mmCIF file of C-alpha atoms and ligand atoms in Angstrom:
data_model
loop_
_atom_site.group_PDB
_atom_site.id
_atom_site.type_symbol
_atom_site.label_atom_id
_atom_site.label_comp_id
_atom_site.label_asym_id
_atom_site.label_seq_id
_atom_site.Cartn_x
_atom_site.Cartn_y
_atom_site.Cartn_z
ATOM 1 C CA UNK A 1 3.316 7.556 -2.278
ATOM 2 C CA UNK A 2 0.456 7.177 -4.752
ATOM 3 C CA UNK A 3 -1.717 10.114 -5.716
ATOM 4 C CA UNK A 4 -4.570 8.342 -3.908
ATOM 5 C CA UNK A 5 -3.147 8.374 -0.375
ATOM 6 C CA UNK A 6 -5.204 10.449 2.016
ATOM 7 C CA UNK A 7 -3.595 13.747 3.095
ATOM 8 C CA UNK A 8 -4.223 12.577 6.635
ATOM 9 C CA UNK A 9 -1.611 9.837 6.146
ATOM 10 C CA UNK A 10 0.835 11.640 3.870
ATOM 11 C CA UNK A 11 3.266 12.328 6.725
ATOM 12 C CA UNK A 12 3.206 8.779 8.112
ATOM 13 C CA UNK A 13 6.646 7.572 9.230
ATOM 14 C CA UNK A 14 6.188 3.866 9.950
ATOM 15 C CA UNK A 15 8.028 1.978 12.669
ATOM 16 C CA UNK A 16 10.995 0.036 11.303
ATOM 17 C CA UNK A 17 11.118 -3.415 12.895
ATOM 18 C CA UNK A 18 14.375 -5.310 13.364
ATOM 19 C CA UNK A 19 15.453 -7.396 10.400
ATOM 20 C CA UNK A 20 14.123 -10.977 10.031
ATOM 21 C CA UNK A 21 16.840 -12.390 7.731
ATOM 22 C CA UNK A 22 15.883 -15.060 5.224
ATOM 23 C CA UNK A 23 19.144 -15.518 3.328
ATOM 24 C CA UNK A 24 20.778 -18.055 5.648
ATOM 25 C CA UNK A 25 23.828 -15.824 6.232
ATOM 26 C CA UNK A 26 22.887 -15.167 9.842
ATOM 27 C CA UNK A 27 24.082 -17.800 12.316
ATOM 28 C CA UNK A 28 23.213 -16.022 15.542
ATOM 29 C CA UNK A 29 20.192 -13.730 15.641
ATOM 30 C CA UNK A 30 20.329 -11.321 18.579
ATOM 31 C CA UNK A 31 18.446 -8.332 17.149
ATOM 32 C CA UNK A 32 14.746 -8.461 18.047
ATOM 33 C CA UNK A 33 14.620 -9.720 21.650
ATOM 34 C CA UNK A 34 12.958 -13.007 20.778
ATOM 35 C CA UNK A 35 13.441 -15.933 23.126
ATOM 36 C CA UNK A 36 16.119 -18.455 22.131
ATOM 37 C CA UNK A 37 13.984 -21.208 23.686
ATOM 38 C CA UNK A 38 11.014 -22.970 22.071
ATOM 39 C CA UNK A 39 7.491 -22.166 23.261
ATOM 40 C CA UNK A 40 5.846 -24.429 25.840
ATOM 41 C CA UNK A 41 5.020 -27.844 24.383
ATOM 42 C CA UNK A 42 1.506 -27.356 25.733
ATOM 43 C CA UNK A 43 1.136 -24.214 23.611
ATOM 44 C CA UNK A 44 2.435 -25.999 20.505
ATOM 45 C CA UNK A 45 -0.014 -28.896 21.045
ATOM 46 C CA UNK A 46 -2.898 -26.447 21.556
ATOM 47 C CA UNK A 47 -2.167 -24.767 18.201
ATOM 48 C CA UNK A 48 -2.271 -28.111 16.382
ATOM 49 C CA UNK A 49 -5.524 -29.101 18.059
ATOM 50 C CA UNK A 50 -7.256 -25.745 17.597
ATOM 51 C CA UNK A 51 -6.178 -25.585 13.960
ATOM 52 C CA UNK A 52 -8.846 -28.195 13.270
ATOM 53 C CA UNK A 53 -11.479 -25.556 14.100
ATOM 54 C CA UNK A 54 -10.128 -22.749 12.009
ATOM 55 C CA UNK A 55 -13.124 -22.633 9.704
ATOM 56 C CA UNK A 56 -14.860 -20.912 12.635
ATOM 57 C CA UNK A 57 -14.161 -17.364 13.782
ATOM 58 C CA UNK A 58 -12.312 -17.012 17.056
ATOM 59 C CA UNK A 59 -14.165 -16.091 20.260
ATOM 60 C CA UNK A 60 -14.407 -12.273 19.937
ATOM 61 C CA UNK A 61 -14.371 -11.980 23.741
ATOM 62 C CA UNK A 62 -11.478 -14.364 24.389
ATOM 63 C CA UNK A 63 -13.399 -15.612 27.423
ATOM 64 C CA UNK A 64 -11.369 -18.762 28.130
ATOM 65 C CA UNK A 65 -8.031 -16.939 28.000
ATOM 66 C CA UNK A 66 -9.290 -14.075 30.157
ATOM 67 C CA UNK A 67 -10.436 -16.607 32.796
ATOM 68 C CA UNK A 68 -6.964 -18.101 32.868
ATOM 69 C CA UNK A 69 -5.268 -14.690 33.024
ATOM 70 C CA UNK A 70 -7.599 -13.823 35.873
ATOM 71 C CA UNK A 71 -6.355 -16.835 37.859
ATOM 72 C CA UNK A 72 -2.687 -16.158 37.139
ATOM 73 C CA UNK A 73 -2.714 -12.408 37.809
ATOM 74 C CA UNK A 74 -5.415 -12.158 40.470
ATOM 75 C CA UNK A 75 -7.621 -9.645 38.627
ATOM 76 C CA UNK A 76 -11.219 -9.947 37.455
ATOM 77 C CA UNK A 77 -11.545 -11.316 33.871
ATOM 78 C CA UNK A 78 -13.134 -8.005 32.799
ATOM 79 C CA UNK A 79 -9.836 -6.249 33.606
ATOM 80 C CA UNK A 80 -8.142 -7.822 30.565
ATOM 81 C CA UNK A 81 -8.128 -6.730 26.919
ATOM 82 C CA UNK A 82 -6.573 -9.121 24.396
ATOM 83 C CA UNK A 83 -4.673 -8.027 21.320
ATOM 84 C CA UNK A 84 -2.602 -9.044 18.341
ATOM 85 C CA UNK A 85 0.656 -8.388 20.178
ATOM 86 C CA UNK A 86 1.012 -5.690 22.805
ATOM 87 C CA UNK A 87 1.769 -3.239 20.002
ATOM 88 C CA UNK A 88 -1.924 -3.396 19.201
ATOM 89 C CA UNK A 89 -2.917 -2.608 22.794
ATOM 90 C CA UNK A 90 -0.561 0.378 22.676
ATOM 91 C CA UNK A 91 -2.178 1.489 19.403
ATOM 92 C CA UNK A 92 -5.639 1.239 21.027
ATOM 93 C CA UNK A 93 -4.374 3.173 24.057
ATOM 94 C CA UNK A 94 -3.068 6.061 21.937
ATOM 95 C CA UNK A 95 -6.411 6.189 20.094
ATOM 96 C CA UNK A 96 -8.498 5.959 23.235
ATOM 97 C CA UNK A 97 -6.647 8.035 25.797
ATOM 98 C CA UNK A 98 -4.583 10.697 24.016
ATOM 99 C CA UNK A 99 -5.716 13.780 22.082
ATOM 100 C CA UNK A 100 -5.226 17.567 22.021
ATOM 101 C CA UNK A 101 -6.521 17.841 25.579
ATOM 102 C CA UNK A 102 -4.525 14.810 26.761
ATOM 103 C CA UNK A 103 -1.207 15.077 24.928
ATOM 104 C CA UNK A 104 1.140 12.127 25.155
ATOM 105 C CA UNK A 105 4.523 12.116 26.887
ATOM 106 C CA UNK A 106 7.263 9.537 27.140
ATOM 107 C CA UNK A 107 11.048 9.429 27.577
ATOM 108 C CA UNK A 108 13.289 10.649 24.731
ATOM 109 C CA UNK A 109 14.997 7.260 24.678
ATOM 110 C CA UNK A 110 12.346 4.532 24.723
ATOM 111 C CA UNK A 111 10.316 2.205 22.508
ATOM 112 C CA UNK A 112 10.392 3.667 18.992
ATOM 113 C CA UNK A 113 6.752 2.825 18.343
ATOM 114 C CA UNK A 114 5.358 5.453 20.751
ATOM 115 C CA UNK A 115 6.103 8.497 18.529
ATOM 116 C CA UNK A 116 4.884 6.535 15.490
ATOM 117 C CA UNK A 117 1.469 5.940 17.094
ATOM 118 C CA UNK A 118 1.253 9.566 18.250
ATOM 119 C CA UNK A 119 1.970 10.887 14.763
ATOM 120 C CA UNK A 120 -0.421 8.401 13.145
ATOM 121 C CA UNK A 121 -3.295 9.822 15.187
ATOM 122 C CA UNK A 122 -2.107 13.448 15.085
ATOM 123 C CA UNK A 123 -1.631 13.433 18.852
ATOM 124 C CA UNK A 124 0.680 16.137 20.220
ATOM 125 C CA UNK A 125 3.514 14.564 22.191
ATOM 126 C CA UNK A 126 6.521 15.516 24.297
ATOM 127 C CA UNK A 127 9.730 13.543 24.730
ATOM 128 C CA UNK A 128 11.091 13.901 28.242
ATOM 129 C CA UNK A 129 14.890 13.562 28.356
ATOM 130 C CA UNK A 130 16.289 10.752 30.464
ATOM 131 C CA UNK A 131 19.262 11.670 32.671
ATOM 132 C CA UNK A 132 22.810 11.320 31.285
ATOM 133 C CA UNK A 133 23.012 7.775 32.684
ATOM 134 C CA UNK A 134 19.692 6.907 30.939
ATOM 135 C CA UNK A 135 17.779 6.634 34.205
ATOM 136 C CA UNK A 136 14.398 8.343 34.434
ATOM 137 C CA UNK A 137 13.939 11.254 36.828
ATOM 138 C CA UNK A 138 10.503 10.620 38.406
ATOM 139 C CA UNK A 139 10.113 14.337 39.222
ATOM 140 C CA UNK A 140 9.667 14.965 35.469
ATOM 141 C CA UNK A 141 6.543 12.791 35.502
ATOM 142 C CA UNK A 142 4.747 14.070 38.595
ATOM 143 C CA UNK A 143 1.408 15.752 37.803
ATOM 144 C CA UNK A 144 2.311 16.578 34.193
ATOM 145 C CA UNK A 145 -1.241 16.651 32.786
ATOM 146 C CA UNK A 146 -0.297 14.308 29.949
ATOM 147 C CA UNK A 147 -1.057 10.710 28.992
ATOM 148 C CA UNK A 148 2.157 8.952 29.972
ATOM 149 C CA UNK A 149 3.763 5.959 28.292
ATOM 150 C CA UNK A 150 6.515 4.361 30.355
ATOM 151 C CA UNK A 151 8.212 1.112 29.379
ATOM 152 C CA UNK A 152 9.355 -0.721 32.506
ATOM 153 C CA UNK A 153 11.973 -2.100 32.106
ATOM 154 C CA UNK A 154 12.723 0.535 29.474
ATOM 155 C CA UNK A 155 13.775 -0.340 25.936
ATOM 156 C CA UNK A 156 16.366 -0.203 24.527
ATOM 157 C CA UNK A 157 18.210 0.597 27.781
ATOM 158 C CA UNK A 158 16.948 -2.319 29.899
ATOM 159 C CA UNK A 159 16.829 -0.072 32.961
ATOM 160 C CA UNK A 160 13.966 -0.753 35.393
ATOM 161 C CA UNK A 161 12.046 1.531 37.740
ATOM 162 C CA UNK A 162 10.797 0.429 41.150
ATOM 163 C CA UNK A 163 7.062 -0.127 41.496
ATOM 164 C CA UNK A 164 6.986 2.438 44.299
ATOM 165 C CA UNK A 165 8.266 5.131 41.914
ATOM 166 C CA UNK A 166 5.649 4.288 39.306
ATOM 167 C CA UNK A 167 2.985 4.334 42.009
ATOM 168 C CA UNK A 168 3.956 7.945 42.818
ATOM 169 C CA UNK A 169 3.750 8.891 39.140
ATOM 170 C CA UNK A 170 0.373 7.166 38.689
ATOM 171 C CA UNK A 171 -1.163 8.704 41.800
ATOM 172 C CA UNK A 172 0.090 12.199 40.877
ATOM 173 C CA UNK A 173 -1.722 12.090 37.494
ATOM 174 C CA UNK A 174 -5.248 11.066 38.531
ATOM 175 C CA UNK A 175 -6.893 12.726 35.504
ATOM 176 C CA UNK A 176 -4.650 11.117 32.904
ATOM 177 C CA UNK A 177 -3.996 7.540 31.941
ATOM 178 C CA UNK A 178 -0.545 6.168 32.715
ATOM 179 C CA UNK A 179 0.437 3.261 30.466
ATOM 180 C CA UNK A 180 3.141 0.997 31.878
ATOM 181 C CA UNK A 181 4.547 -1.192 29.105
ATOM 182 C CA UNK A 182 5.813 -4.346 30.802
ATOM 183 C CA UNK A 183 7.070 -6.218 27.717
ATOM 184 C CA UNK A 184 10.233 -7.208 29.618
ATOM 185 C CA UNK A 185 9.030 -7.354 33.222
ATOM 186 C CA UNK A 186 9.453 -11.148 33.543
ATOM 187 C CA UNK A 187 13.237 -10.729 33.282
ATOM 188 C CA UNK A 188 13.617 -8.960 36.594
ATOM 189 C CA UNK A 189 11.351 -5.898 36.766
ATOM 190 C CA UNK A 190 8.711 -5.179 39.414
ATOM 191 C CA UNK A 191 5.252 -5.424 37.878
ATOM 192 C CA UNK A 192 2.564 -2.800 38.449
ATOM 193 C CA UNK A 193 -0.213 -5.231 37.587
ATOM 194 C CA UNK A 194 -1.252 -5.518 41.233
ATOM 195 C CA UNK A 195 -1.871 -1.739 41.249
ATOM 196 C CA UNK A 196 -4.670 -2.119 38.687
ATOM 197 C CA UNK A 197 -7.196 -2.639 41.492
ATOM 198 C CA UNK A 198 -5.992 0.536 43.197
ATOM 199 C CA UNK A 199 -5.793 3.079 40.340
ATOM 200 C CA UNK A 200 -8.474 3.727 37.718
ATOM 201 C CA UNK A 201 -5.941 5.534 35.490
ATOM 202 C CA UNK A 202 -3.424 2.678 35.155
ATOM 203 C CA UNK A 203 -3.060 0.493 32.055
ATOM 204 C CA UNK A 204 -0.406 -2.232 32.174
ATOM 205 C CA UNK A 205 0.508 -3.864 28.842
ATOM 206 C CA UNK A 206 2.074 -7.319 28.588
ATOM 207 C CA UNK A 207 3.213 -9.536 25.743
ATOM 208 C CA UNK A 208 3.730 -13.231 25.074
ATOM 209 C CA UNK A 209 6.468 -12.318 22.573
ATOM 210 C CA UNK A 210 9.487 -12.232 24.849
ATOM 211 C CA UNK A 211 9.286 -14.290 28.054
ATOM 212 C CA UNK A 212 6.794 -16.824 26.642
ATOM 213 C CA UNK A 213 8.663 -17.471 23.365
ATOM 214 C CA UNK A 214 5.595 -16.664 21.249
ATOM 215 C CA UNK A 215 6.574 -13.599 19.180
ATOM 216 C CA UNK A 216 5.253 -15.182 15.982
ATOM 217 C CA UNK A 217 1.863 -16.001 17.515
ATOM 218 C CA UNK A 218 1.120 -12.281 18.118
ATOM 219 C CA UNK A 219 -0.474 -12.131 21.544
ATOM 220 C CA UNK A 220 -0.488 -9.323 24.066
ATOM 221 C CA UNK A 221 -2.909 -8.015 26.640
ATOM 222 C CA UNK A 222 -3.762 -4.966 28.654
ATOM 223 C CA UNK A 223 -4.669 -5.087 32.344
ATOM 224 C CA UNK A 224 -6.637 -2.155 33.748
ATOM 225 C CA UNK A 225 -9.803 -1.248 35.653
ATOM 226 C CA UNK A 226 -13.064 -2.419 34.016
ATOM 227 C CA UNK A 227 -13.967 1.096 32.781
ATOM 228 C CA UNK A 228 -10.674 1.532 30.905
ATOM 229 C CA UNK A 229 -11.064 -2.026 29.602
ATOM 230 C CA UNK A 230 -14.512 -1.163 28.219
ATOM 231 C CA UNK A 231 -13.048 1.869 26.400
ATOM 232 C CA UNK A 232 -10.297 -0.260 24.876
ATOM 233 C CA UNK A 233 -12.828 -2.953 23.966
ATOM 234 C CA UNK A 234 -14.919 -0.436 22.066
ATOM 235 C CA UNK A 235 -11.850 0.624 20.055
ATOM 236 C CA UNK A 236 -10.969 -3.041 19.490
ATOM 237 C CA UNK A 237 -14.505 -3.945 18.404
ATOM 238 C CA UNK A 238 -14.496 -0.958 16.046
ATOM 239 C CA UNK A 239 -11.286 -2.251 14.468
ATOM 240 C CA UNK A 240 -11.446 -6.048 14.425
ATOM 241 C CA UNK A 241 -13.394 -8.115 16.975
ATOM 242 C CA UNK A 242 -11.390 -11.180 15.840
ATOM 243 C CA UNK A 243 -8.010 -9.521 16.318
ATOM 244 C CA UNK A 244 -6.649 -12.618 18.076
ATOM 245 C CA UNK A 245 -6.973 -15.827 16.069
ATOM 246 C CA UNK A 246 -8.205 -19.159 17.470
ATOM 247 C CA UNK A 247 -4.824 -20.892 17.465
ATOM 248 C CA UNK A 248 -3.196 -18.033 19.335
ATOM 249 C CA UNK A 249 -6.006 -17.826 21.900
ATOM 250 C CA UNK A 250 -5.602 -21.561 22.577
ATOM 251 C CA UNK A 251 -1.807 -21.322 22.747
ATOM 252 C CA UNK A 252 -2.024 -18.357 25.110
ATOM 253 C CA UNK A 253 -4.237 -20.280 27.535
ATOM 254 C CA UNK A 254 -2.123 -23.450 27.311
ATOM 255 C CA UNK A 255 1.087 -21.517 27.998
ATOM 256 C CA UNK A 256 -0.449 -20.364 31.287
ATOM 257 C CA UNK A 257 -0.704 -24.044 32.311
ATOM 258 C CA UNK A 258 3.071 -24.202 31.984
ATOM 259 C CA UNK A 259 4.226 -21.295 34.119
ATOM 260 C CA UNK A 260 7.086 -23.370 35.560
ATOM 261 C CA UNK A 261 8.552 -23.666 32.062
ATOM 262 C CA UNK A 262 8.337 -19.894 31.474
ATOM 263 C CA UNK A 263 10.018 -19.263 34.843
ATOM 264 C CA UNK A 264 12.791 -21.710 34.008
ATOM 265 C CA UNK A 265 13.477 -20.040 30.637
ATOM 266 C CA UNK A 266 13.502 -16.567 32.216
ATOM 267 C CA UNK A 267 15.887 -17.702 34.977
ATOM 268 C CA UNK A 268 18.305 -19.052 32.373
ATOM 269 C CA UNK A 269 18.139 -15.802 30.340
ATOM 270 C CA UNK A 270 18.861 -13.799 33.497
ATOM 271 C CA UNK A 271 21.838 -16.038 34.353
ATOM 272 C CA UNK A 272 23.312 -15.794 30.841
ATOM 273 C CA UNK A 273 22.584 -12.043 30.699
ATOM 274 C CA UNK A 274 24.495 -11.290 33.885
ATOM 275 C CA UNK A 275 27.419 -13.493 32.865
ATOM 276 C CA UNK A 276 27.580 -11.886 29.393
ATOM 277 C CA UNK A 277 27.438 -8.393 30.933
ATOM 278 C CA UNK A 278 30.474 -9.171 33.112
ATOM 279 C CA UNK A 279 32.442 -10.542 30.188
ATOM 280 C CA UNK A 280 31.627 -7.507 28.036
ATOM 281 C CA UNK A 281 32.815 -5.242 30.845
ATOM 282 C CA UNK A 282 36.094 -7.163 30.948
ATOM 283 C CA UNK A 283 36.421 -6.374 27.233
ATOM 284 C CA UNK A 284 36.098 -2.644 27.941
ATOM 285 C CA UNK A 285 32.376 -2.206 27.219
ATOM 286 C CA UNK A 286 30.062 -0.072 29.260
ATOM 287 C CA UNK A 287 26.924 -2.080 29.870
ATOM 288 C CA UNK A 288 23.754 -0.434 31.159
ATOM 289 C CA UNK A 289 22.237 -2.328 34.119
ATOM 290 C CA UNK A 290 19.666 -4.567 32.422
ATOM 291 C CA UNK A 291 16.487 -6.022 33.884
ATOM 292 C CA UNK A 292 15.429 -7.238 30.429
ATOM 293 C CA UNK A 293 16.415 -9.988 27.960
ATOM 294 C CA UNK A 294 18.925 -7.750 26.185
ATOM 295 C CA UNK A 295 22.033 -5.698 26.945
ATOM 296 C CA UNK A 296 22.636 -2.132 25.771
ATOM 297 C CA UNK A 297 26.369 -1.767 25.339
ATOM 298 C CA UNK A 298 29.077 0.478 23.893
ATOM 299 C CA UNK A 299 32.836 0.354 23.602
ATOM 300 C CA UNK A 300 35.017 3.497 23.338
ATOM 301 C CA UNK A 301 37.304 1.669 20.876
ATOM 302 C CA UNK A 302 34.670 1.061 18.190
ATOM 303 C CA UNK A 303 31.561 2.913 17.053
ATOM 304 C CA UNK A 304 28.154 1.316 17.380
ATOM 305 C CA UNK A 305 27.713 1.287 13.598
ATOM 306 C CA UNK A 306 31.131 -0.322 13.002
ATOM 307 C CA UNK A 307 30.633 -3.051 15.607
ATOM 308 C CA UNK A 308 27.184 -3.785 14.168
ATOM 309 C CA UNK A 309 28.644 -4.084 10.641
ATOM 310 C CA UNK A 310 31.629 -6.204 11.723
ATOM 311 C CA UNK A 311 29.366 -8.619 13.604
ATOM 312 C CA UNK A 312 26.979 -8.784 10.666
ATOM 313 C CA UNK A 313 29.823 -9.783 8.312
ATOM 314 C CA UNK A 314 30.526 -12.621 10.743
ATOM 315 C CA UNK A 315 26.919 -13.817 10.696
ATOM 316 C CA UNK A 316 25.872 -12.259 13.992
ATOM 317 C CA UNK A 317 22.944 -9.863 14.007
ATOM 318 C CA UNK A 318 22.479 -7.282 16.776
ATOM 319 C CA UNK A 319 20.468 -4.028 16.727
ATOM 320 C CA UNK A 320 21.941 -0.595 16.112
ATOM 321 C CA UNK A 321 19.896 2.616 16.244
ATOM 322 C CA UNK A 322 21.179 5.660 14.323
ATOM 323 C CA UNK A 323 19.552 8.046 16.765
ATOM 324 C CA UNK A 324 20.861 10.938 18.842
ATOM 325 C CA UNK A 325 22.178 9.908 22.290
ATOM 326 C CA UNK A 326 22.297 6.171 21.471
ATOM 327 C CA UNK A 327 24.182 5.863 18.171
ATOM 328 C CA UNK A 328 27.307 4.648 20.038
ATOM 329 C CA UNK A 329 25.386 1.664 21.426
ATOM 330 C CA UNK A 330 24.300 -1.740 20.248
ATOM 331 C CA UNK A 331 21.377 -3.662 21.697
ATOM 332 C CA UNK A 332 22.204 -7.323 22.046
ATOM 333 C CA UNK A 333 19.439 -9.836 22.744
ATOM 334 C CA UNK A 334 20.412 -12.466 25.305
ATOM 335 C CA UNK A 335 20.417 -15.842 23.575
ATOM 336 C CA UNK A 336 21.498 -19.255 24.804
ATOM 337 C CA UNK A 337 24.835 -19.702 26.586
ATOM 338 C CA UNK A 338 26.214 -21.205 23.335
ATOM 339 C CA UNK A 339 25.038 -18.253 21.226
ATOM 340 C CA UNK A 340 26.543 -15.759 23.646
ATOM 341 C CA UNK A 341 29.860 -17.604 23.567
ATOM 342 C CA UNK A 342 29.933 -17.261 19.754
ATOM 343 C CA UNK A 343 28.979 -13.594 20.085
ATOM 344 C CA UNK A 344 31.701 -12.892 22.664
ATOM 345 C CA UNK A 345 34.385 -14.798 20.735
ATOM 346 C CA UNK A 346 33.616 -12.731 17.651
ATOM 347 C CA UNK A 347 33.582 -9.462 19.599
ATOM 348 C CA UNK A 348 37.035 -10.355 20.977
ATOM 349 C CA UNK A 349 38.334 -11.051 17.474
ATOM 350 C CA UNK A 350 36.916 -7.770 16.140
ATOM 351 C CA UNK A 351 38.573 -5.819 18.966
ATOM 352 C CA UNK A 352 41.886 -7.608 18.298
ATOM 353 C CA UNK A 353 41.673 -6.748 14.609
ATOM 354 C CA UNK A 354 41.142 -3.037 15.147
ATOM 355 C CA UNK A 355 44.191 -2.953 17.478
ATOM 356 C CA UNK A 356 46.427 -3.977 14.560
HETATM 357 C C1 PLP B 1 8.597 -6.075 21.956
HETATM 358 C C2 PLP B 1 7.952 -4.887 22.604
HETATM 359 C C3 PLP B 1 6.566 -4.656 22.575
HETATM 360 C C4 PLP B 1 5.548 -5.390 21.756
HETATM 361 O O1 PLP B 1 5.684 -6.595 21.414
HETATM 362 P P1 PLP B 1 4.527 -7.419 20.717
HETATM 363 O O2 PLP B 1 5.290 -8.457 20.006
HETATM 364 O O3 PLP B 1 3.742 -6.510 19.818
HETATM 365 O O4 PLP B 1 3.703 -7.934 21.830
HETATM 366 C C5 PLP B 1 6.036 -3.608 23.287
HETATM 367 N N1 PLP B 1 6.814 -2.786 23.977
HETATM 368 C C6 PLP B 1 8.136 -2.928 24.006
HETATM 369 C C7 PLP B 1 8.928 -1.972 24.813
HETATM 370 C C8 PLP B 1 8.749 -3.973 23.314
HETATM 371 O O5 PLP B 1 10.068 -4.069 23.302
#
């Protein structure tokens, strides 16, 4: 820390993203829930074409993309807020809708960025323990008087909640915003996006990073009633009106012309996920029921840290969190069938070795 850093930021504890290895030692990268499939060819072509116009600023309102989103999701264009990844929408939401009078609350085991945002803005927050099996007890979220952040499906567990349960939580907190983070919903969750027209306190966040194979493009959006959208827009326009660049705006719209491709990729991930889960169970792993593009797994014969390290030595990268309650687990992104075969073969070999 330099002697110049503002006191306000002296306690900042930044989010630590998963490793993006550059040394060529990693053969199979299953640590940050990226898609193993390329983005839509239409999106790639749109980036090349739009690149020719990059001397000009991007459309600060993202009008063309919002029109497309409106058609796909059946909401008015003014219900969408565009951002540089859904992380940015979440950042705006913490700024806009949480403070001393509206403290934040979220599960104790969830996306690690939520407490980082809360601390950055000095927002009081409460972590609500999940049950022993990592499911969420809805009763803990009824009428709490807090701004709620719920990832559905949850990360890093992969466990999904039914829409009906979220609807109860949303309707029981009419004076507080409920943010439903649907980063993984395309892999088998029930979306709440259709509830946006019914509840003025609901913000759904979505990302192109996972199901649309566009993590590097940085595109996410919020869907909410027009009043909430206006609040988020005023935060966005007070930060960076050009937060989404031209190429990404064009790619985002083009990808929506290729929904069949996205559906096909998601169906394949789901197939490989369920097959991999079964095989891991055969090897003695407990596997949490996943509705996402990753599996959260542990094996009584080897610690989470040791399995992570052994896989890493073999060129396979998964994610391990040294955190209470989940340090025994590894989070394994679902890759292609070929990648998962390599992963499983290596896991088998590691388990054989520790038997000796
Ligand atoms: C990946 C992820 C995000 C954000 O992804 P972006 O790349 O910033 O769009 C948000 N929430 C959860 C739970 C995630 O796992």
